[in-house]
Coordinates of C-alpha atoms in Angstrom, one line a residue:
X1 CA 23.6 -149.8 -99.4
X2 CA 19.3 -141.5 -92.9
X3 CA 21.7 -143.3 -94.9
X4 CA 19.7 -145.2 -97.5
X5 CA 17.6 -147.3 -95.5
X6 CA 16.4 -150.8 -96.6
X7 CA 14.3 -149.5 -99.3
X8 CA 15.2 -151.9 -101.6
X9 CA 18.7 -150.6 -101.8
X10 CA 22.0 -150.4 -99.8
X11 CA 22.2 -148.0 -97.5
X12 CA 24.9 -146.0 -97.9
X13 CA 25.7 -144.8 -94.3
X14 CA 29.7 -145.2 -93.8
X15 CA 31.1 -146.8 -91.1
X16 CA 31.9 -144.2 -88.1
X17 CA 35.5 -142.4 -88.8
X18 CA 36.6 -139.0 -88.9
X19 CA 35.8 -136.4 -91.4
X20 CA 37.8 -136.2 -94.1
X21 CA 39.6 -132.5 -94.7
X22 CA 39.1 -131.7 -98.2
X23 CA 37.8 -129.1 -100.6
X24 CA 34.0 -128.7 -102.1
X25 CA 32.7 -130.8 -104.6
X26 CA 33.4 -128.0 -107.0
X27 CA 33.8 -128.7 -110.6
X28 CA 37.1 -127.2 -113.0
X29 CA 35.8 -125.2 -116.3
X30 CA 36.1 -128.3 -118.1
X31 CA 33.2 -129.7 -115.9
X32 CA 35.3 -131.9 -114.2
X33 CA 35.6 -132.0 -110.5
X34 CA 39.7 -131.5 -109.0
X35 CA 41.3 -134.8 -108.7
X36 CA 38.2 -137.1 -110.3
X37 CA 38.5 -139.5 -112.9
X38 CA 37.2 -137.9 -116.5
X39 CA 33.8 -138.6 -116.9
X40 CA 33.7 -139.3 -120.5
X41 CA 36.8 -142.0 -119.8
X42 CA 34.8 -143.4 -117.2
X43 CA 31.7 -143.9 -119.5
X44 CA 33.4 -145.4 -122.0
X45 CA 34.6 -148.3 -119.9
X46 CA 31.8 -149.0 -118.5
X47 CA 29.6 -148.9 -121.9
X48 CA 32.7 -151.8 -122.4
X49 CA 32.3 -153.5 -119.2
X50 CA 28.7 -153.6 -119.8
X51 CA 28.7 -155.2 -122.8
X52 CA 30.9 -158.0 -122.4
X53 CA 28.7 -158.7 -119.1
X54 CA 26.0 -158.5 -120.7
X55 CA 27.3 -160.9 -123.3
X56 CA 28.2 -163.4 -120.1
X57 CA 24.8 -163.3 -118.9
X58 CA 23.0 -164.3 -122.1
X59 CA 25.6 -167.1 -123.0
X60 CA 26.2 -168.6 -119.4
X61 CA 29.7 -168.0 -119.6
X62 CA 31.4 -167.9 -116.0
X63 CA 34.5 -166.3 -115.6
X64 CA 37.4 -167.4 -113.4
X65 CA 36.8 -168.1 -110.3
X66 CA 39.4 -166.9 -108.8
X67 CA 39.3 -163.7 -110.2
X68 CA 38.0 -161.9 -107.4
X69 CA 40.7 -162.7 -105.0
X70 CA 43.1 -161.6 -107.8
X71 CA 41.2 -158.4 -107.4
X72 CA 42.0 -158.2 -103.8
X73 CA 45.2 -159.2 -104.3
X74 CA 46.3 -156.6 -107.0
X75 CA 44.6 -154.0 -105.2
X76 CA 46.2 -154.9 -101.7
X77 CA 49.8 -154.8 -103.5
X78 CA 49.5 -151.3 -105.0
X79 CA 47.7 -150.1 -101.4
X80 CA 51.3 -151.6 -100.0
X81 CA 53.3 -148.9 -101.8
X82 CA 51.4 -146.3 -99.6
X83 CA 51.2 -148.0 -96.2
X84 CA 54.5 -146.7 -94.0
X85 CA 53.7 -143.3 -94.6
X86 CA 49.8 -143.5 -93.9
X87 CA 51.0 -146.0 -90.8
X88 CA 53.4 -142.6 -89.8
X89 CA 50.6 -140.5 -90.4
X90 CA 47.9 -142.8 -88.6
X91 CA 50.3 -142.9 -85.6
X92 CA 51.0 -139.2 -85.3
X93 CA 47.1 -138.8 -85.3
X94 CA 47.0 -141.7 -82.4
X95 CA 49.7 -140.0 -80.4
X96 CA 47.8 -136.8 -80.2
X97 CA 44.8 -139.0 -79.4
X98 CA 46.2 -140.0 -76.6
X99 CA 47.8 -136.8 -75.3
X100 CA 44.1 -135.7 -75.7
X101 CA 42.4 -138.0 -73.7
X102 CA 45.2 -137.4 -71.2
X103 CA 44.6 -133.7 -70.8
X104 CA 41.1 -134.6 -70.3
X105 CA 41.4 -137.0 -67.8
X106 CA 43.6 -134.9 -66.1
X107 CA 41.2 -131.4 -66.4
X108 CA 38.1 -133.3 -65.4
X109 CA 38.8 -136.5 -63.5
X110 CA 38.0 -134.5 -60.5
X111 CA 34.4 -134.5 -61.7
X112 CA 31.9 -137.6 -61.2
X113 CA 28.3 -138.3 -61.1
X114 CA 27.8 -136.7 -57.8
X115 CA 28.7 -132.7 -59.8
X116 CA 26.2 -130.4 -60.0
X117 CA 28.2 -129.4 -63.5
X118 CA 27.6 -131.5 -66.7
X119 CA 30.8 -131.4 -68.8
X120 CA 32.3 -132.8 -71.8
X121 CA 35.7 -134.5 -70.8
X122 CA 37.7 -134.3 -73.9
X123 CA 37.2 -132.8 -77.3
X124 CA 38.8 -136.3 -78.6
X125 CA 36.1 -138.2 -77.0
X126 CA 34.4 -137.8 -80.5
X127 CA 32.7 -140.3 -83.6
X128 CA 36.7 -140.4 -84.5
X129 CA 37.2 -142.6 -81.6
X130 CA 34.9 -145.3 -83.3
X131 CA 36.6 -145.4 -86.4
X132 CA 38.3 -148.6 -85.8
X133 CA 37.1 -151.9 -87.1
X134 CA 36.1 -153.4 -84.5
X135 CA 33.0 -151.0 -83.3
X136 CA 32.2 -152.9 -80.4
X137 CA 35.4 -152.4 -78.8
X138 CA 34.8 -148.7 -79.2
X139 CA 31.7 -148.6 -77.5
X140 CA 33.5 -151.0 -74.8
X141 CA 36.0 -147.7 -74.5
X142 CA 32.7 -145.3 -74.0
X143 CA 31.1 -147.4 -72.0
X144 CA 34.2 -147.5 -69.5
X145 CA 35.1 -143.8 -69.8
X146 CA 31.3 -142.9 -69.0
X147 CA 31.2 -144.7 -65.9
X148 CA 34.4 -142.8 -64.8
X149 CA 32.7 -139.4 -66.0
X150 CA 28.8 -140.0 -66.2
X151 CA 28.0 -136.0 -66.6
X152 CA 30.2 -135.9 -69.7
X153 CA 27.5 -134.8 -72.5
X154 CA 29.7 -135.4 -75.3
X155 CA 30.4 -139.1 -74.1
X156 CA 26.6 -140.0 -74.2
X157 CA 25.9 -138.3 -77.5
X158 CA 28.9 -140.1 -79.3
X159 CA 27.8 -143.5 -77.8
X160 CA 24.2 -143.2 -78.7
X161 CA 25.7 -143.2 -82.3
X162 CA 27.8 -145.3 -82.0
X163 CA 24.7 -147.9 -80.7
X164 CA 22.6 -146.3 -83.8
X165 CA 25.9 -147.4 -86.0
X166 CA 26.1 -150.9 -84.4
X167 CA 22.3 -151.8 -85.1
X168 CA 22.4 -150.5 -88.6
X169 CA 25.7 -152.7 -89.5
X170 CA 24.9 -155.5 -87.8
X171 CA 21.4 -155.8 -88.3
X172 CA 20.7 -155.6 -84.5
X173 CA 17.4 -153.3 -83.8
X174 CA 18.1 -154.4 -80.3
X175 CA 20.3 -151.3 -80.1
X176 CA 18.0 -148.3 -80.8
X177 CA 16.9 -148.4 -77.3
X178 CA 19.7 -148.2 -76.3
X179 CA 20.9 -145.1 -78.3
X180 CA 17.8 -143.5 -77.1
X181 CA 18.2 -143.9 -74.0
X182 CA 22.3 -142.5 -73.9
X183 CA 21.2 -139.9 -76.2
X184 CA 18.7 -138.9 -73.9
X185 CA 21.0 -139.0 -70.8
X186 CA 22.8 -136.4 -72.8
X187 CA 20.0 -133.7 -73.9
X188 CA 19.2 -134.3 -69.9
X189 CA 23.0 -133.1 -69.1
X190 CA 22.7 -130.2 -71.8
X191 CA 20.0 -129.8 -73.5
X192 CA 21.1 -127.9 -76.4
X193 CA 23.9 -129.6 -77.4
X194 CA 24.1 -130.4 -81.1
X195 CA 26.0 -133.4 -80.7
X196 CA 23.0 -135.0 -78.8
X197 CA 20.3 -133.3 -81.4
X198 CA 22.1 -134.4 -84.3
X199 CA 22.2 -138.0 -82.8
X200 CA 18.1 -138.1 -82.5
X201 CA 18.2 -136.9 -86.2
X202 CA 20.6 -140.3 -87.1
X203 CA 18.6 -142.6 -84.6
X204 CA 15.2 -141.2 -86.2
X205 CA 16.3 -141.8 -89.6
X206 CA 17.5 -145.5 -88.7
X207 CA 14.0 -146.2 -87.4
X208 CA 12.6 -144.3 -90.6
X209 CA 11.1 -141.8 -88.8
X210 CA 11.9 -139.4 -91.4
X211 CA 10.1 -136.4 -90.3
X212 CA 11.1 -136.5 -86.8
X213 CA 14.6 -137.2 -88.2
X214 CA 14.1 -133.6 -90.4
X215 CA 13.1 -131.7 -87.4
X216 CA 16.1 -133.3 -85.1
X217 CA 17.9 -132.1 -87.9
X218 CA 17.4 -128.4 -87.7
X219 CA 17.1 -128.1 -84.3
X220 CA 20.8 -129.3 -84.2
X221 CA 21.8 -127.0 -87.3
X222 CA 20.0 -123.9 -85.1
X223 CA 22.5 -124.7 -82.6
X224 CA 25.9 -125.6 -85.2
X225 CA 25.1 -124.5 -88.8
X226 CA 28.6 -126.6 -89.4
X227 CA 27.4 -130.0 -87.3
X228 CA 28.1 -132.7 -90.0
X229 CA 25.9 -135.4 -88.6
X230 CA 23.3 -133.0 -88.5
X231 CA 23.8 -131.9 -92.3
X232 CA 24.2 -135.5 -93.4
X233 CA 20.8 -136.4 -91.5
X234 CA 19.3 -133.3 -93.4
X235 CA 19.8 -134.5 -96.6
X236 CA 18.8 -138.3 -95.9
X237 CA 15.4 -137.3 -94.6
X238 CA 14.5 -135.0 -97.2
X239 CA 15.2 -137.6 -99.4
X240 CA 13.9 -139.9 -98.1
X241 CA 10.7 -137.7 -97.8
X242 CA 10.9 -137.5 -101.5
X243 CA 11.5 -134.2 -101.4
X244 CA 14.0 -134.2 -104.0
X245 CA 14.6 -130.4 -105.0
X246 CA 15.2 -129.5 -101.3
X247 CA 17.7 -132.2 -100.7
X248 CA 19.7 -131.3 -103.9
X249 CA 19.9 -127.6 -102.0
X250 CA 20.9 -129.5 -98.7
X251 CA 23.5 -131.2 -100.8
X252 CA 24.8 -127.8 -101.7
X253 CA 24.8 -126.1 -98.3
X254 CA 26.2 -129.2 -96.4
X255 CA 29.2 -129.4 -99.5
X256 CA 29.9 -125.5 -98.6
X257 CA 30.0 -126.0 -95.1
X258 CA 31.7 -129.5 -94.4
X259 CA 32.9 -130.8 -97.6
X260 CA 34.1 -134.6 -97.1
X261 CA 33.8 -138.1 -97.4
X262 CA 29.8 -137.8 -95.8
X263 CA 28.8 -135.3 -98.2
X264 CA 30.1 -136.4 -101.1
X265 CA 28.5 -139.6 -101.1
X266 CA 25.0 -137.9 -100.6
X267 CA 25.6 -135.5 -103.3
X268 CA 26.6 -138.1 -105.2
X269 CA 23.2 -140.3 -105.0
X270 CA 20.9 -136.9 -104.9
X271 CA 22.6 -136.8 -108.9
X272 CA 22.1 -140.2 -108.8
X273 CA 18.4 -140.5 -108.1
X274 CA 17.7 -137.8 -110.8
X275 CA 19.5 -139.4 -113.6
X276 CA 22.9 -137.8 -113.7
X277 CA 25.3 -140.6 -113.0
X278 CA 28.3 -139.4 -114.8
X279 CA 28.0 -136.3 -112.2
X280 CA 27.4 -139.1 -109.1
X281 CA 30.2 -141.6 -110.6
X282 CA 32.6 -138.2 -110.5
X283 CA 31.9 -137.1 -107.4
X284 CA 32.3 -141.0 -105.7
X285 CA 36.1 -140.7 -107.5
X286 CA 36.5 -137.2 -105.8
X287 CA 34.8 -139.1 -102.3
X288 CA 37.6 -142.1 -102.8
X289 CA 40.7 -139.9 -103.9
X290 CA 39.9 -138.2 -100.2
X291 CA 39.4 -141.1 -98.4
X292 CA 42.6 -142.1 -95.8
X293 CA 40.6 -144.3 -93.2
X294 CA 39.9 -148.2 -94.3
X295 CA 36.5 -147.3 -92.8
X296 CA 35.9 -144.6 -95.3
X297 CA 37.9 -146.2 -98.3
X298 CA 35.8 -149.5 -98.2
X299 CA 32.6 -147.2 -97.5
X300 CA 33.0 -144.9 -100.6
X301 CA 34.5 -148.1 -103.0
X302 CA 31.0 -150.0 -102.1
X303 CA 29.2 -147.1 -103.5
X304 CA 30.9 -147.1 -106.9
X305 CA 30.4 -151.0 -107.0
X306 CA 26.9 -150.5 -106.8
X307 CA 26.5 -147.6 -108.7
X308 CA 28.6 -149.5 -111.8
X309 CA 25.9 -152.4 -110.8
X310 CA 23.2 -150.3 -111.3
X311 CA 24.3 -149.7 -115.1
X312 CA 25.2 -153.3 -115.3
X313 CA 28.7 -153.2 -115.0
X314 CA 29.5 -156.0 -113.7
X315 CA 33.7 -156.1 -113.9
X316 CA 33.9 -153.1 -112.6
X317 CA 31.8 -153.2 -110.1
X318 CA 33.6 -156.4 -108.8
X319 CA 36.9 -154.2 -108.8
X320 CA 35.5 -151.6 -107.0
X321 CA 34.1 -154.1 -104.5
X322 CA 37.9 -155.8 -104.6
X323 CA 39.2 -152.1 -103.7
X324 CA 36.4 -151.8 -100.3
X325 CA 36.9 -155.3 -99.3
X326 CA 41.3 -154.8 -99.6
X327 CA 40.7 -152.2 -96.8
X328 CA 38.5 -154.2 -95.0
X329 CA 37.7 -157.9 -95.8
X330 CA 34.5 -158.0 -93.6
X331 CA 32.9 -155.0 -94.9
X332 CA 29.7 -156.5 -95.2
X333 CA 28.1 -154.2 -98.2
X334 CA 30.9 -154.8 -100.1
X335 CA 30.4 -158.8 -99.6
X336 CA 27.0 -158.5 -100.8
X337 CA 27.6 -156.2 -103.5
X338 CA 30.1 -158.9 -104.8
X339 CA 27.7 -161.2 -104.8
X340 CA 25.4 -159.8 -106.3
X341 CA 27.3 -158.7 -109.1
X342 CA 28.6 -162.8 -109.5
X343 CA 25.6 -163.6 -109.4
X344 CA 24.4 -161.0 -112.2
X345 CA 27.8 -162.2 -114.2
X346 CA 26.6 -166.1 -114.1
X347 CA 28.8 -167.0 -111.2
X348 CA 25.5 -167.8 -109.2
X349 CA 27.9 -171.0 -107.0
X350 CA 30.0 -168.5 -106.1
X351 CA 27.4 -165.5 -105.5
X352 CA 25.4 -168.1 -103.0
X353 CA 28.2 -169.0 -101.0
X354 CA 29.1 -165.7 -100.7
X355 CA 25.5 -164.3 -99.2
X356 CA 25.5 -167.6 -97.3
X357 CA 28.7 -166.2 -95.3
X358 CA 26.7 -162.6 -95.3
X359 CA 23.2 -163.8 -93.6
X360 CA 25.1 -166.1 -91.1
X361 CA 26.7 -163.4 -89.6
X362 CA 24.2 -160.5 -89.6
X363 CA 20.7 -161.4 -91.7
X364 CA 19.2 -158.4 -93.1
X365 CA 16.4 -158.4 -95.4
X366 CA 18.0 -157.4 -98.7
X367 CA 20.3 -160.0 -98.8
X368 CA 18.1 -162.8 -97.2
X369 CA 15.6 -162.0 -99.8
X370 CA 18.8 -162.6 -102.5
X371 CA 20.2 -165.4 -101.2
X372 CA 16.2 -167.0 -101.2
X373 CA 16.2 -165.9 -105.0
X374 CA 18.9 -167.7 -105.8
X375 CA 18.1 -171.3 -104.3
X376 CA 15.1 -170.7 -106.2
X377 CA 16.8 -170.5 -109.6
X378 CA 19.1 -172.8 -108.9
X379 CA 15.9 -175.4 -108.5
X380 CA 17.9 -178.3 -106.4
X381 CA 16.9 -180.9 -104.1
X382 CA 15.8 -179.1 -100.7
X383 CA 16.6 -175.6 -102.3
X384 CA 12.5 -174.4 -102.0
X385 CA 12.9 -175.3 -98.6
X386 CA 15.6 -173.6 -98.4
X387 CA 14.3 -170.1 -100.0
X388 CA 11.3 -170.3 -98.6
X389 CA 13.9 -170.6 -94.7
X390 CA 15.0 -167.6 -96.2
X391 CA 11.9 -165.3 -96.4
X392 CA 10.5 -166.2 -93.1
X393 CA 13.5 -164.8 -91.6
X394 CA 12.9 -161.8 -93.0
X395 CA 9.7 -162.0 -90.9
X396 CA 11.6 -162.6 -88.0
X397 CA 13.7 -159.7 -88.8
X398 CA 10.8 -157.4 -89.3
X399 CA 9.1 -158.2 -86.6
X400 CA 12.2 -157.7 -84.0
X401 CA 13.0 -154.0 -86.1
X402 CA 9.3 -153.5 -85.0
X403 CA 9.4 -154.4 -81.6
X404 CA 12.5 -151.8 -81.3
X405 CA 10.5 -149.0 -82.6
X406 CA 11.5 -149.3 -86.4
X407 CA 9.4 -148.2 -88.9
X408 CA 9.4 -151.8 -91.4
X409 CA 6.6 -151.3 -93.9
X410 CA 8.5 -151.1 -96.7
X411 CA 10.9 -153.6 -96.1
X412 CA 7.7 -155.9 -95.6
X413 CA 5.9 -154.3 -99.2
X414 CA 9.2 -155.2 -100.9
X415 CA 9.8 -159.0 -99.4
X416 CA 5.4 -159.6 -99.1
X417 CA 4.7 -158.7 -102.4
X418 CA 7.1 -161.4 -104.2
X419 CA 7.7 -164.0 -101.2
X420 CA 4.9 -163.7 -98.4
X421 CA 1.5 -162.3 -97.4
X422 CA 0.3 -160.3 -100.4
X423 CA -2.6 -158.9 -98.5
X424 CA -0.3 -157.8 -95.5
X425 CA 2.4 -155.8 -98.9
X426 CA -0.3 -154.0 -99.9
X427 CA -1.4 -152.8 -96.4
X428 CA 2.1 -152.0 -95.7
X429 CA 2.9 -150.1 -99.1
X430 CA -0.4 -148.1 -98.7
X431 CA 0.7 -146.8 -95.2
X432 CA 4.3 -146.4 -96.3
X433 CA 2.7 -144.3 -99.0
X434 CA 0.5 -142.0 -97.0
X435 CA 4.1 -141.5 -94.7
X436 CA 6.3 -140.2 -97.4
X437 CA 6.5 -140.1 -101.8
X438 CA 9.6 -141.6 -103.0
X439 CA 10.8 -143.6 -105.8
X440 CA 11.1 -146.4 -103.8
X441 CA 7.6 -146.1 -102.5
X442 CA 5.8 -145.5 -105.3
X443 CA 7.2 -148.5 -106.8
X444 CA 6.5 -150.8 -103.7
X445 CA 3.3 -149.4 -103.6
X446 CA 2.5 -150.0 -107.5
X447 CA 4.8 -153.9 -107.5
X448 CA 1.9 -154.6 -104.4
X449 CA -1.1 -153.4 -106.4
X450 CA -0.3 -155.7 -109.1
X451 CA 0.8 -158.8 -107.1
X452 CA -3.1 -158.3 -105.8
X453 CA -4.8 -158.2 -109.1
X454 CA -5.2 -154.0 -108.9
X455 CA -2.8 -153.6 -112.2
X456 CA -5.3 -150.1 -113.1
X457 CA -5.0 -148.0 -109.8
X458 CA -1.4 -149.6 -109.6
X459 CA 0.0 -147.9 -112.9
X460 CA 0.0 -144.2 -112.1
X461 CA 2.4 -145.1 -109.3
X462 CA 4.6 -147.6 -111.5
X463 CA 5.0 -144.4 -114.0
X464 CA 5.7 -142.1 -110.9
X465 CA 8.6 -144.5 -109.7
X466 CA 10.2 -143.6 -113.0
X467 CA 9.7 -140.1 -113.2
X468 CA 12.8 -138.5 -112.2
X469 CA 15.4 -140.0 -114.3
X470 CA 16.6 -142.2 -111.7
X471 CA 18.4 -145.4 -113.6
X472 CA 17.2 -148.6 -111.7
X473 CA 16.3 -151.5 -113.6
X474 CA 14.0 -153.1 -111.0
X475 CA 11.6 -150.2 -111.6
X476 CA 11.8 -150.4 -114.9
X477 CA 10.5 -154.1 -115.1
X478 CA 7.8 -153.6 -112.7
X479 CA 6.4 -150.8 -114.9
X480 CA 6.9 -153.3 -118.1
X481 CA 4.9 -155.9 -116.2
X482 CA 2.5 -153.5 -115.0
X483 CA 1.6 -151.9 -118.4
X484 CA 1.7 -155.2 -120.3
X485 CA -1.3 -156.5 -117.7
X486 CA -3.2 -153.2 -118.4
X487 CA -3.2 -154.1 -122.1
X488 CA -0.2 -151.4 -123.3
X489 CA 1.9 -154.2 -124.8
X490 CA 4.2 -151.5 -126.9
X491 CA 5.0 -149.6 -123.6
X492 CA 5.3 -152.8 -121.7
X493 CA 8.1 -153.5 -124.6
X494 CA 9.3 -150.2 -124.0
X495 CA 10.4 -150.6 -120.1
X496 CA 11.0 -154.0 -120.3
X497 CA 13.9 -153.7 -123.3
X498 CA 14.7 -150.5 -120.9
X499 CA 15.2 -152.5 -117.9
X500 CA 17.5 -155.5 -119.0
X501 CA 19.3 -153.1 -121.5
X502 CA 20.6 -150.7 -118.5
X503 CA 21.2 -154.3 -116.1
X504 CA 20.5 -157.4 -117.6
X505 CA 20.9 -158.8 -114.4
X506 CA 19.2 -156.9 -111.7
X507 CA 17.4 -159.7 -110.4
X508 CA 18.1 -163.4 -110.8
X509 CA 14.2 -164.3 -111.2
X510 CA 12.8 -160.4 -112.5
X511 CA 15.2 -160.6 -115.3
X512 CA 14.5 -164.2 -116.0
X513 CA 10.7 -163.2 -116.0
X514 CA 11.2 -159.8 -118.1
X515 CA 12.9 -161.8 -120.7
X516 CA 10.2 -164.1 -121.1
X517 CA 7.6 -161.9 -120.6
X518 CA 9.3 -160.1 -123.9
X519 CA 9.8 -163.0 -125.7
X520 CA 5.6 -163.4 -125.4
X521 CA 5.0 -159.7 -126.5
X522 CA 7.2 -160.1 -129.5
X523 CA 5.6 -163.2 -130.1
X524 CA 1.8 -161.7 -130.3
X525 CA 3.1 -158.4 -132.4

């Protein structure tokens, strides 16, 4: 779901709102963090969930059909109860909004692009002001403020993020020029403004220009220690550097400076990535319990979908996705995460329909690549035409990120290696590789190794992909398939069992091929 990037995952960028005010992610002497859900309850039912999903997926059983909207609907009646006083409380926030803007207008309408004075018109002209659900009318506002007041610094930072938000939602890399050039216009008006430097750091890390996106970073930080853009941006690029132990400590210092909804989600998936889940899954609850915006409540709801997805808990992921798409029924994460957990419960009519909605409106490469999967399993008249449509838009998609100065090489390694050019996966995982050492890349390096017959230099990197704990099932089968076509068969039995034990249903061909690939293995013991 920079915010996780397209690295095979969801990024997990939120939707532009204000920062929560809450306290640390601190936990009690029990080990518990204030306000979270006990871990050990939590376990439990998911170790239920999973099983009974598991169950679904080896029989074929297909639940309700309905029961997602019942889902909604529950969660939508109980969210009633609290509604007139957040409304009150929304309101009162609006009013001084307004007032604020006012006083600005008012202090600074006198200047215009003819001043010899850069200034920032109004401290409300901030990220806040986008937190609405319909961004493009809050870059409309921007847009029509900065032509009033073109020196405003401020103005120009916040709408170069809000372009940077607009192409990462809507799968439009049209916009990064855009936010390049208005975050330029705004180092030009002051150049050491933090807002500005925080927003290269975001636009850097969209483009995967992680290093660039680490040194934007700290510039900013040099200027604000307590800039939360700047901190968020921080972690992403370290970890997405593969720096691991360092973004952990950027975790820490960002949580002690500017605890809230931004930084709980990244500490959350720097536990995450090394293994610790109950400490991620607590945190999320903590993230969610302080969450008061739709924005932020649909955001941080996504991210315990997918993390109960991840450990192949599949009805609770679907409730948590019923809880992010109650506060906002076109939040487009949320959509695919429900689809992909139908579709990993056996409700694969219902999962296509619903990526069939997702792609029409903004087709990304994770779930054009799904949606492909599935016409393939399903095995219909016209459905290999109709996967194979798929894929080549994720060409097209690739090659317009490209052309708007996004780094795409691993979201070409991951689609190339299984639907496309296998020659063209392995030259993009290589240079991906020589760029930065993650998880993800070792593994896209290693899956594109093996796709082109180089199963021996592919396997140190398939064992590195699994190295740090980090409970993804996809990596898991490549390794199975990677050690059972270097002649390891008990290993290969070893990551395989691993991979559709934690989700059965990760992918709707991998786990179809990892459970036949074991059925072989058994068969020659």
């Amino acid at each position: 779901m920079a915010p996780r990037t397209n690295d095979g995952e969801p990024e997990r960028e939120r939707p532009a709102s204000l920062p929560a005010a809450t306290a640390p992610v601190t936990e009690t002497a029990s080990g518990e963090a204030p306000g979270a859900t006990p871990g050990e309850a939590a376990d439990t039912a998911d170790a239920e969930d999973t099983a009974g999903n598991r169950a679904a997926v080896e029989t074929g059983e297909t639940p309700e059909s309905d029961a997602d909207a019942d889902r909604v609907a529950a969660v939508r009646r109980v969210a009633a109860a609290g509604r007139r006083w957040r409304s009150v409380q929304l309101g009162a926030c609006a009013a001084m909004l307004a007032v604020g803007l006012t006083a600005g207008a008012i202090a600074l309408g006198a200047v215009r692009d003819g001043g010899a004075t850069p200034v920032a018109a109004a401290a409300a002209l901030s990220p806040g002001l986008l937190a609405g659900a319909d961004l493009s009318t809050g870059i409309a506002s921007l847009q029509a403020h900065l032509r009033d007041q073109p020196r405003d610094f401020g103005g120009w930072a916040t709408l170069g993020l809000a372009y940077v938000e607009q192409a990462r939602t809507q799968g439009d890399p049209s916009r990064y020029p855009q936010a390049e050039q208005a975050l330029e216009r705004s180092v030009a008006l002051r150049p050491d403004n933090d807002q500005a430097l925080a927003g290269r750091a975001a636009l850097a890390a969209a483009r995967h220009e992680f290093g660039a996106a680490l040194a934007h970073a700290d510039r900013a930080l040099k200027q604000n220690p307590y800039n939360e853009r700047a901190l968020c941006s921080r972690i992403d690029a370290l970890v997405e550097l593969g720096r691991y132990e360092e973004a952990s400590a950027a975790a820490r210092t960002a949580d002690e400076r500017r605890p809230g909804v931004p930084v709980f989600t990244r500490y959350a998936y720097v536990h995450e990535l090394r293994g610790d889940v109950t400490t991620a899954r607590r945190v999320l609850d903590q993230a969610l319990a302080a969450s008061t915006t739709p924005g932020d409540i649909a955001y941080v709801a996504t991210q315990l979908g997918q993390l109960a997805w991840n450990q192949g808990a599949y009805d609770t992921a679907l409730t948590h996705y019923a809880r992010a798409l109650a506060a906002d029924e076109n939040y487009l994460p949320a959509l695919e995460g429900r689809a992909r957990a139908q579709a990993a419960s056996g409700r694969r009519a219902e999962a296509i329909q619903g990526l069939e909605n997702v792609v029409a409106r903004f087709p990304l490469p994770g779930p054009l690549v799904e949606l492909g999967e599935l016409y393939e399993a399903r095995g219909g008249e016209g459905d290999a035409a109709k996967a194979e449509a798929q894929y080549r838009l994720v060409d097209a998609w690739t090659a317009l990120a490209r052309a708007n100065g996004v780094n795409a090489d691993l979201d070409t390694a991951l689609a190339a290696a299984d639907h496309g050019d296998k020659a063209a996966a392995l030259r993009a995982a290589r240079a991906e590789w020589d760029r930065r050492r993650t998880v993800h890349t070792a593994d896209a390096l290693a899956w594109a190794l093996h796709v082109n017959g180089k199963d021996d230099e592919a396997l140190p990197y398939a064992r590195q992909a699994t190295t740090t704990g980090y409970g993804n099932a996809a990596l898991l089968y490549h390794r199975g398939v990677i050690e059972r076509a270097t002649g390891r068969p008990d290993d290969a039995r070893t990551h395989l069992t691993a991979a559709l034990k934690l989700n059965p249903g990760f992918s709707v061909l991998g786990a179809r091929e990892a459970r036949a690939a074991l059925k072989t293995l058994e068969a020659a013991k």
